[in-house]
Amino acid sequence: CQIGDEGAKALASCLEQNMAIVDLYLAKNAIGDEGLRAIADALGLSNLTLVTLELDDNRLGDKGIDALTRAMERNTSVLEATFVNNSMLRKSTKLQKLQRILQERRSGLNKVSFVVDPENDADKEEAEKENKGIVDMSICSSYMPSTYRKAGFNSVADSK
């Protein structure tokens, strides 16, 4: 099914209120700049849980990418976004800027580590309170959610 710009606008209003979606795959949905602007507005204003956004095979151009880039300056949860086969973006310098922002974000997060004593509930509560953007946290484990692996992260065990 192809939701187009109108469907993307409806989805954007849901994204403003839904704080549980982590991965959003919207490939082959005939979404253009108008629809992407609506999604970008939702991501920039209130949604802080989305980590992966896939917009392959749509009708996106520079205006939509501009809106998403501005949103990504406010929203720090998105780590990966894909735009394969969007003919209007083949040589877009605006898309390159957005990709640089996301790459720098992933590189910076790769250097962050959280040390929590699993026996101390106060430590866990404090870590969770201070790090509201964490989608999934594994304590004293080398487990790494697939979402983060796809985004290029390694677990602590993998980096040794």
Coordinates of C-alpha atoms in Angstrom, one line a residue, residues 37-124:
R37 CA 8.0 17.7 6.4
A38 CA 5.0 16.5 8.5
I39 CA 7.1 13.6 9.8
A40 CA 10.0 15.9 10.4
D41 CA 7.9 18.3 12.4
A42 CA 6.6 15.4 14.6
L43 CA 10.2 14.2 15.2
G44 CA 11.5 17.6 15.9
L45 CA 8.7 18.6 18.4
S46 CA 8.0 15.6 20.6
N47 CA 9.0 12.1 19.5
L48 CA 12.2 11.1 21.2
T49 CA 12.0 7.3 20.8
L50 CA 12.5 6.7 17.1
V51 CA 15.9 5.3 16.3
T52 CA 15.6 4.1 12.7
L53 CA 13.7 5.8 9.8
E54 CA 13.7 4.1 6.4
L55 CA 12.3 6.2 3.5
D56 CA 13.7 4.2 0.6
D57 CA 11.9 4.3 -2.8
N58 CA 9.8 7.4 -2.2
R59 CA 9.5 10.8 -3.9
L60 CA 11.7 12.9 -1.6
G61 CA 13.5 16.1 -2.5
D62 CA 15.6 18.8 -0.9
K63 CA 12.7 20.6 0.8
G64 CA 11.8 17.5 2.7
I65 CA 15.4 16.7 3.6
D66 CA 15.8 20.3 4.8
A67 CA 12.9 19.9 7.2
L68 CA 14.3 16.6 8.4
T69 CA 17.8 18.0 8.9
R70 CA 16.3 20.9 11.1
A71 CA 14.3 18.3 13.1
M72 CA 17.5 16.2 13.6
E73 CA 19.2 19.2 15.2
R74 CA 16.5 19.0 17.9
N75 CA 15.8 15.3 18.0
T76 CA 18.8 13.3 19.1
S77 CA 17.2 9.8 19.2
V78 CA 17.3 9.1 15.5
L79 CA 20.6 7.3 14.6
E80 CA 19.9 5.9 11.2
A81 CA 17.9 7.1 8.2
T82 CA 17.9 5.6 4.7
F83 CA 16.8 7.2 1.4
V84 CA 17.8 4.7 -1.3
N85 CA 16.2 5.2 -4.7
N86 CA 14.8 8.6 -4.2
S87 CA 15.6 10.0 -7.6
M88 CA 15.3 13.7 -6.6
L89 CA 18.2 13.1 -4.0
R90 CA 20.8 11.5 -6.2
K91 CA 23.3 14.3 -5.9
S92 CA 21.8 16.3 -3.1
T93 CA 24.3 18.2 -0.9
K94 CA 21.4 18.6 1.6
L95 CA 21.2 14.9 2.0
Q96 CA 24.9 14.7 2.5
K97 CA 24.6 17.2 5.4
L98 CA 21.9 15.1 7.1
Q99 CA 23.9 12.0 6.7
R100 CA 26.9 13.8 8.3
I101 CA 24.8 14.8 11.3
L102 CA 23.6 11.2 11.8
Q103 CA 27.1 9.8 11.3
E104 CA 28.6 12.2 13.9
R105 CA 25.8 11.3 16.3
R106 CA 26.5 7.6 15.9
S107 CA 30.3 8.2 16.3
G108 CA 29.8 10.3 19.5
L109 CA 27.5 7.7 21.0
N110 CA 29.9 4.9 20.3
K111 CA 32.2 6.5 22.9
V112 CA 29.7 6.7 25.7
S113 CA 29.4 4.0 28.2
F114 CA 27.1 3.6 31.2
V115 CA 28.4 1.9 34.4
V116 CA 25.7 0.7 36.7
D117 CA 25.9 -1.6 39.7
P118 CA 23.2 -4.1 39.1
E119 CA 22.9 -4.8 42.8
N120 CA 22.2 -1.2 43.6
D121 CA 18.6 -0.2 42.6
A122 CA 19.4 3.5 43.3
D123 CA 22.1 3.4 40.6
K124 CA 19.7 1.9 38.1

